[in-house]
Coordinates of C-alpha atoms in Angstrom, one line a residue:
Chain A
X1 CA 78.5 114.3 76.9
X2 CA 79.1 111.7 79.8
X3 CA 82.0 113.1 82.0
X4 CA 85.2 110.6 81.0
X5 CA 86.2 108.4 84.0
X6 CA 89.7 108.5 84.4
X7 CA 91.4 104.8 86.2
X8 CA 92.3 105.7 89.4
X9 CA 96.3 104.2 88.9
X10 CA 96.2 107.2 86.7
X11 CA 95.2 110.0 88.9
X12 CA 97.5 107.9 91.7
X13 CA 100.1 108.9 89.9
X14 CA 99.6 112.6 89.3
X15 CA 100.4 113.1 92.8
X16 CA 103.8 111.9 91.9
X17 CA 103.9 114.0 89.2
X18 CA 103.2 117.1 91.3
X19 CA 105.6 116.5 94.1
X20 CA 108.3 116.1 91.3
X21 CA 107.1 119.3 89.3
X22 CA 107.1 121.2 93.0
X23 CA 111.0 120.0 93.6
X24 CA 112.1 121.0 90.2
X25 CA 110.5 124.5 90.8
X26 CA 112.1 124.5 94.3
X27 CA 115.5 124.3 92.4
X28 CA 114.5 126.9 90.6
X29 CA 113.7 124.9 87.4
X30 CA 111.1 126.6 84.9
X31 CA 110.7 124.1 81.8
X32 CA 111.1 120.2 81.8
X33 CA 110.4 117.2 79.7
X34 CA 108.4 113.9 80.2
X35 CA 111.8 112.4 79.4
X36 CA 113.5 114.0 82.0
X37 CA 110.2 113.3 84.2
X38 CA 110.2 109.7 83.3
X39 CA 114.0 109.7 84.3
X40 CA 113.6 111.2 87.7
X41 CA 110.3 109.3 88.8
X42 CA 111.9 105.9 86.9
X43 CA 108.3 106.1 84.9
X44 CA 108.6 105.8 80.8
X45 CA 108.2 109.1 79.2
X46 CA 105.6 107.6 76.7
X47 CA 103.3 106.9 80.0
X48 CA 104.0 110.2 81.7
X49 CA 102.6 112.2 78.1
X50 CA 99.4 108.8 78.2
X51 CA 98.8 110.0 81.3
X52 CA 98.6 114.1 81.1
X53 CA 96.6 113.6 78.0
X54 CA 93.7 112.3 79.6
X55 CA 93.2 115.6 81.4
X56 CA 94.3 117.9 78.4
X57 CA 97.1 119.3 76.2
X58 CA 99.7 120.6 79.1
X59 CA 102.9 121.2 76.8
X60 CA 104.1 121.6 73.1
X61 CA 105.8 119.1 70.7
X62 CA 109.5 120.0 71.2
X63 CA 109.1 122.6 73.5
X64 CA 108.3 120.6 76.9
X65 CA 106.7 121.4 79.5
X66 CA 106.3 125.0 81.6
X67 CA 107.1 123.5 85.2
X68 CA 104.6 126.4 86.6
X69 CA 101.9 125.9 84.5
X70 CA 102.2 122.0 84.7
X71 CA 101.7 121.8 88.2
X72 CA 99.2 124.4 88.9
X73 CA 96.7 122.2 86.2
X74 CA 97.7 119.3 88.0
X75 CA 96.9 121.0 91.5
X76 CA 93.4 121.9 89.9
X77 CA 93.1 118.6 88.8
X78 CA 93.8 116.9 92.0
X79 CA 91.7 119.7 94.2
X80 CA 94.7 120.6 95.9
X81 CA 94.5 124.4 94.7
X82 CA 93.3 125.1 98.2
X83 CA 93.8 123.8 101.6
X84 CA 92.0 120.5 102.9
X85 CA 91.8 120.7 107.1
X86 CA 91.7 117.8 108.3
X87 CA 91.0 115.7 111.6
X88 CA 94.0 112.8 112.6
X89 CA 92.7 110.1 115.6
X90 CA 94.9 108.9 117.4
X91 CA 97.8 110.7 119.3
X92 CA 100.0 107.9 119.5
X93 CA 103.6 108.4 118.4
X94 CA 102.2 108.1 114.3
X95 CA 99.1 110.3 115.0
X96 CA 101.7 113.0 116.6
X97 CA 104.2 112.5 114.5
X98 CA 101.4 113.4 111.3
X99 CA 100.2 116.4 113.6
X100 CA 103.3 117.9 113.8
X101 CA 104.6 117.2 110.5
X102 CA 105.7 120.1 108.5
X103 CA 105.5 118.5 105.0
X104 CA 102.0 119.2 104.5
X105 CA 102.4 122.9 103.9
X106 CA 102.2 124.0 100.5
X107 CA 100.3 120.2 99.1
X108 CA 96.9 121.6 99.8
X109 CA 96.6 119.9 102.9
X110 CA 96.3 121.1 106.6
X111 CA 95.9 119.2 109.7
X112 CA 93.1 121.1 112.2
X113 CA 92.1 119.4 115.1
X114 CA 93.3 115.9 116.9
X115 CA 91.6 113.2 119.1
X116 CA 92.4 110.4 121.5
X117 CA 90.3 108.4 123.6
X118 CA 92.7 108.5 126.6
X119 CA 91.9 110.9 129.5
X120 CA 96.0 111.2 130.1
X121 CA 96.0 112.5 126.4
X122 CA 92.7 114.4 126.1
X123 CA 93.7 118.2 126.8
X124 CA 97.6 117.9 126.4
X125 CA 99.3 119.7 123.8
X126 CA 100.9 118.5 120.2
X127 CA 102.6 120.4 118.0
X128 CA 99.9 123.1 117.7
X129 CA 96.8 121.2 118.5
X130 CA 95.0 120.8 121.9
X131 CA 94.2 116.9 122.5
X132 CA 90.1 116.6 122.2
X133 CA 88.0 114.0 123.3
X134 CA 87.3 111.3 120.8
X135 CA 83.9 111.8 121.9
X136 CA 83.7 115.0 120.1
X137 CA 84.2 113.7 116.8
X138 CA 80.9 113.8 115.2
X139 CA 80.2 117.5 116.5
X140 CA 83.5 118.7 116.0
X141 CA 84.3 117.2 112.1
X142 CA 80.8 118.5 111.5
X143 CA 81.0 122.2 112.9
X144 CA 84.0 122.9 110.8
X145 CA 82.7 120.5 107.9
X146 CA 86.1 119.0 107.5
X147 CA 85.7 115.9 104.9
X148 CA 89.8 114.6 104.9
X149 CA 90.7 112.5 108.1
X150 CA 93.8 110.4 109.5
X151 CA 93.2 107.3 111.7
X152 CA 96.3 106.4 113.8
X153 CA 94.1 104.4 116.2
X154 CA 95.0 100.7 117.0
X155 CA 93.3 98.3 115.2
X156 CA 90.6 98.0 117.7
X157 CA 89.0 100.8 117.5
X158 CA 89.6 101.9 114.0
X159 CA 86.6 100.8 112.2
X160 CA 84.2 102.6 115.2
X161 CA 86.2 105.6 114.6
X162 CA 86.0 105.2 110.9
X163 CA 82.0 105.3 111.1
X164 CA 82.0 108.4 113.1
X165 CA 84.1 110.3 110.8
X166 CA 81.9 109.4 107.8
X167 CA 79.1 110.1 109.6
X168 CA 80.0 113.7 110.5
X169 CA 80.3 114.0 106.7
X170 CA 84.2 112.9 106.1
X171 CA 84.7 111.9 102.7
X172 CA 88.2 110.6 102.4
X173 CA 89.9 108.4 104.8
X174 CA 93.9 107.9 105.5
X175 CA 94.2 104.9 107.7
X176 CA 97.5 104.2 109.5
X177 CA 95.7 101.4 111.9
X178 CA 96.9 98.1 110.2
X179 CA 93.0 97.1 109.4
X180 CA 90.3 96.9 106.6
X181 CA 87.7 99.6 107.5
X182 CA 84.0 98.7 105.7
X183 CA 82.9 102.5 104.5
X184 CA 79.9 103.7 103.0
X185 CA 80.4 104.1 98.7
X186 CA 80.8 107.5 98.8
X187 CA 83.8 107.4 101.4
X188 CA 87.5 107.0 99.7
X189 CA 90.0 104.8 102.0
X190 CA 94.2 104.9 101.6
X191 CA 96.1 102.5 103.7
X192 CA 99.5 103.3 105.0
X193 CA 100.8 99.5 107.0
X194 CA 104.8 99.5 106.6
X195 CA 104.4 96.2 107.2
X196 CA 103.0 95.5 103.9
X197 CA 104.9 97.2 101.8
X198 CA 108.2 95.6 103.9
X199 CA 106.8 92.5 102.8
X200 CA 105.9 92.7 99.5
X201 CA 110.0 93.5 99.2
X202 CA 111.3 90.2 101.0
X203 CA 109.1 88.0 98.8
X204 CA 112.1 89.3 96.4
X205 CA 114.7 88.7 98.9
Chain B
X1 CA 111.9 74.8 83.3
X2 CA 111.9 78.2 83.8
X3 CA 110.6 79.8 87.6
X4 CA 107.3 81.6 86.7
X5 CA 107.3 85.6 87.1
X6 CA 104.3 86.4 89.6
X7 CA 102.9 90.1 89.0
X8 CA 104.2 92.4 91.8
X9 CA 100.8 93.8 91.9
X10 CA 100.1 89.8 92.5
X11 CA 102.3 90.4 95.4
X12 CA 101.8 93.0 97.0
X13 CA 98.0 91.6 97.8
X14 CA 99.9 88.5 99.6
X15 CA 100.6 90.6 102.6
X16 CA 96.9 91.7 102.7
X17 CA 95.8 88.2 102.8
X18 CA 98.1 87.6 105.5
X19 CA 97.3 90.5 107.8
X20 CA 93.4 89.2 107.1
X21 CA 94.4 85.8 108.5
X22 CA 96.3 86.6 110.9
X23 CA 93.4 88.7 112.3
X24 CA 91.2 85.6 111.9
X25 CA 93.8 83.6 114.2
X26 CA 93.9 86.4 116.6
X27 CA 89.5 86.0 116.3
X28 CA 90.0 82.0 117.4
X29 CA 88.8 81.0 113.6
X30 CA 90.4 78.1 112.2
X31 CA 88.9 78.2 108.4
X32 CA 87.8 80.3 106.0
X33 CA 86.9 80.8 102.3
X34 CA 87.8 83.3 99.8
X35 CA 84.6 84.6 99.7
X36 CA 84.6 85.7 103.0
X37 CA 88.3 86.4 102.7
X38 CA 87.0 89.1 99.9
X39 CA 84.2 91.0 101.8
X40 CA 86.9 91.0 104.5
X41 CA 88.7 93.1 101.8
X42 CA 86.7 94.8 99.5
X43 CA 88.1 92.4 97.0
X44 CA 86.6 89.4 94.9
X45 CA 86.4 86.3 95.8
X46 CA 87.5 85.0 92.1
X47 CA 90.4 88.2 92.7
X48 CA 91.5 86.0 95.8
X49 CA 91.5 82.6 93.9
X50 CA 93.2 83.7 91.1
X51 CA 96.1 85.2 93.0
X52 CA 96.4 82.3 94.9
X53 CA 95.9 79.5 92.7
X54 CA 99.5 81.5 91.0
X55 CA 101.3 79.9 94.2
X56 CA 99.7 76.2 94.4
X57 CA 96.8 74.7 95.6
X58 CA 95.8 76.0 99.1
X59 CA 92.1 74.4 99.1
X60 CA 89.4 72.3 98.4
X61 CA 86.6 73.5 96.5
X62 CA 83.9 73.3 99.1
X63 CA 85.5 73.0 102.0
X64 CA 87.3 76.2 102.1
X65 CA 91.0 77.2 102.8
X66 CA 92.6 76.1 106.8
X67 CA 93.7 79.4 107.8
X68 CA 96.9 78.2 110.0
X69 CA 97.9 76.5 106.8
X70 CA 97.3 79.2 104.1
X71 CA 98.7 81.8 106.5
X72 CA 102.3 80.0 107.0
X73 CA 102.4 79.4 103.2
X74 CA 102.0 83.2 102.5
X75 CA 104.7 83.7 105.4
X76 CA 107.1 80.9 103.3
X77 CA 106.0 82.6 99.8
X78 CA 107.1 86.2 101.1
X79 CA 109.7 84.7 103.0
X80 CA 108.5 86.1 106.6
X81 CA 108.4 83.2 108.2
X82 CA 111.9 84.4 109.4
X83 CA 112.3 87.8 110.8
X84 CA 114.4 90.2 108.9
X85 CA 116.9 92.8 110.8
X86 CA 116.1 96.5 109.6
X87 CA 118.0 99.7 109.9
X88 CA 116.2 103.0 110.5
X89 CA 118.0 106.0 109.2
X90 CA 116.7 109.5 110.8
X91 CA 115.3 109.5 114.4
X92 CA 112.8 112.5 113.9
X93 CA 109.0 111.9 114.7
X94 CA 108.7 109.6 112.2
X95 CA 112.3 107.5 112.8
X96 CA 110.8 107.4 116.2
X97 CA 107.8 106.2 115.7
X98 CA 108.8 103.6 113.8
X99 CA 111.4 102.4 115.8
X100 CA 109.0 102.2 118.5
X101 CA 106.3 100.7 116.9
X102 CA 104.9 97.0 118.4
X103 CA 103.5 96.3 115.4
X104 CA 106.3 94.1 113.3
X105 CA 106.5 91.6 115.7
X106 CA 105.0 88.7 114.7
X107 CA 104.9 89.9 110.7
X108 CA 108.3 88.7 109.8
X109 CA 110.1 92.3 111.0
X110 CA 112.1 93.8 113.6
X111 CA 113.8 97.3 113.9
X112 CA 117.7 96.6 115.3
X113 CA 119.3 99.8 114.5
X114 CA 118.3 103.6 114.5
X115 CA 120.8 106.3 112.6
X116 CA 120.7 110.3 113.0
X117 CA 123.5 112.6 111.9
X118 CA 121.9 115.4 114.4
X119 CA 125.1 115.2 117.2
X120 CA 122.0 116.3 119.6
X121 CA 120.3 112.9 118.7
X122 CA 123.3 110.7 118.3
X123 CA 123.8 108.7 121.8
X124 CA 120.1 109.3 123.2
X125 CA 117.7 106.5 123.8
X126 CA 114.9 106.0 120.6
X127 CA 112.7 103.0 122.4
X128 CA 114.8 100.0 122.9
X129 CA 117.9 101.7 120.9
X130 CA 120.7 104.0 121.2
X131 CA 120.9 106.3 118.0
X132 CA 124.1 106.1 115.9
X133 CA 126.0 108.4 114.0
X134 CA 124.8 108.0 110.7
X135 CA 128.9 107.9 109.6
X136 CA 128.7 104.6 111.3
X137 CA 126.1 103.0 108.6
X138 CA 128.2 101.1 106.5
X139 CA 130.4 99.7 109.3
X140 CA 127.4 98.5 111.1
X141 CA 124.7 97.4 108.2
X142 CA 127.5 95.2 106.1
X143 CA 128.9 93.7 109.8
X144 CA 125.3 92.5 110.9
X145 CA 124.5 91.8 107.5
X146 CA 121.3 93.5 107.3
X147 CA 119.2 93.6 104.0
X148 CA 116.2 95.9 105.1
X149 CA 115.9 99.6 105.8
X150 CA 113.8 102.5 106.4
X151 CA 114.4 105.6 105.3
X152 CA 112.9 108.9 107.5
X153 CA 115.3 111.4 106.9
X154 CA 114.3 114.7 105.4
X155 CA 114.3 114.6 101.7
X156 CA 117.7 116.7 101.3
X157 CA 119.7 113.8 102.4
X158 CA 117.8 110.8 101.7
X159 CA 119.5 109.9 98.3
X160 CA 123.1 110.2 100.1
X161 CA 121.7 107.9 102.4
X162 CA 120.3 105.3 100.2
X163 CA 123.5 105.1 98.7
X164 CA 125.3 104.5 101.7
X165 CA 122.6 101.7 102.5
X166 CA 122.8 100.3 99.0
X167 CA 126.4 100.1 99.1
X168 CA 126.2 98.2 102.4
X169 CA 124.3 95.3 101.3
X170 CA 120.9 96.7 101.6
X171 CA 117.9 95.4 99.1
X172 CA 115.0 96.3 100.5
X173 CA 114.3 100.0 101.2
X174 CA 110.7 101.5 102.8
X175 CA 111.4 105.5 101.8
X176 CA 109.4 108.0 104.5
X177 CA 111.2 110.9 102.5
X178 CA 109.2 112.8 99.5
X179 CA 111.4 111.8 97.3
X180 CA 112.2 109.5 94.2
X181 CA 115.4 107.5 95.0
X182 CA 118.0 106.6 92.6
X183 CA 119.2 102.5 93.1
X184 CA 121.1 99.6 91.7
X185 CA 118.7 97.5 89.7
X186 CA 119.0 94.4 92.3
X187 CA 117.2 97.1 95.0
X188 CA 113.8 97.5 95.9
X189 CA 112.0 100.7 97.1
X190 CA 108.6 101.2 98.5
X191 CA 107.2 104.6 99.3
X192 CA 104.9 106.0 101.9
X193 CA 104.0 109.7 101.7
X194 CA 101.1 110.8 103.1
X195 CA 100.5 113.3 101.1
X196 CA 100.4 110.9 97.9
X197 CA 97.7 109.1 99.0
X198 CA 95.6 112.3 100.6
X199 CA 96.0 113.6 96.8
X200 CA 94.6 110.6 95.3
X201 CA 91.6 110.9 97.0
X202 CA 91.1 114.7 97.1
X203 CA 90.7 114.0 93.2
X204 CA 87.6 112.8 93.8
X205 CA 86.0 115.1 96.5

């Protein structure tokens, strides 16, 4: 039987689902409800339930959900039941800022190794990481065979960047430079441009 | 007759268009097509029409769209072709970042205030600003009348704070913090976290 494609708004929300699951079992929360879900994450209940049953039966009628159990299928799911190293380029102040951010911990993902073209960055420290030489990419990313990067590049460079990393075998992209990279089919790219979600509000302004 | 409701997902490809031309201005090119606009973009070129055929009529069939023109119509449409005040709230590495990033000028944005409620951060320098107590939000937001914020505070407090941005006269909020926020009806909110979009594509590795 043909493997069931799931649409990726789907799974681009199960992330949402997890990080909520994950608070509620930080307040020390054991069972919850779509409803209560849906209330929390302002998503209807009867799309929360649409969207877990495409993956499986995670809860009872009338009992609700086991918090635990809920967002340990959803980390299988999502191939977050282990840790993801990955490579960030650029240690500007948002490449820096992603190295040394602590909210990583405990989501599956890990940052490992930083790069910079600039010989006054190259070799300094940040947060726990020793600035490399962006001409070490392609050895580097393929010596540890890490497959998740970062680019907090300018715009300039991104794309060059962008076909190093997939050359040295990364898989899935996370580009902070406020560009269109052009990746090879197998590669996943996620844009993060402030910019564009700031205007996509004022149009409502 | 009444005004007709765009999709926001209509929307929120506006801005990508926009960066796209504005690149193509910075690149010396004066016209363009939506076919090109669309390998640009990994999107079609019937994708592009359509949403922009929801807005008016940009072009000639043929003779492609004038990219000054079609740009400032996207600015007027999303209303950026002003430049909106924002508040920052938290001046960790993110706050920081932000507040010192070049990158709004010339897209319609432009940080004016930075909050912290760390007494070690108030009154130190973040870029071109002094960071304020955060006590002093709704003084200062409702007396410059600002309507746009960012949120980069860690998630503990970042409810308390949209509320006191909400209650000032805020609409438009870009949320840094893992966490859902709770607003009035007549607010927007846009996340960025990371980690959401890392997830999305670790789903498919």
């Amino acid at each position: 039987m043909p493997e069931k494609v799931i649409p990726d708004i789907v799974v681009g929300r199960l992330p949402i689902y997890l990080r909520s699951l994950q608070r509620m079992l930080a307040e020390n929360r054991h069972v919850t409800s779509s409803q209560e879900m849906g209330e929390r994450l302002g998503i209807s209940a009867a799309q929360i339930r649409k969207d877990l049953s495409q993956f499986g039966e995670f809860g009872k009628q009338g009992t609700g959900y086991s918090i635990d159990y809920l967002a340990d299928q959803i980390r299988k799911i999502l191939n977050v039941d282990r840790v993801w190293e990955m490579a960030v380029v650029g240690a500007g102040d948002i490449g820096s800022a992603v190295a040394r951010y602590q909210g990583f911990a405990n989501r599956g993902m890990q940052v490992a190794m930083i790069f910079d073209n600039d010989p006054q960055k190259i070799g300094t420290r940040v947060g726990d990481f020793t600035v490399q030489d962006t001409a070490q990419i392609e050895d580097a990313i393929r010596e540890a065979e890490i497959r998740v990067a970062m680019i907090a590049t300018p715009s300039r460079g991104a794309q060059e960047v962008a076909d190093q990393l997939t050359k040295a075998g990364v898989r899935a992209i996370l580009n902070y430079a406020p560009i269109h990279l052009t990746v090879p089919e197998n590669v996943r790219v996620q844009y993060i441009d402030p910019v564009i979600h700031l205007q996509r509000m004022t149009y409502y302004l």
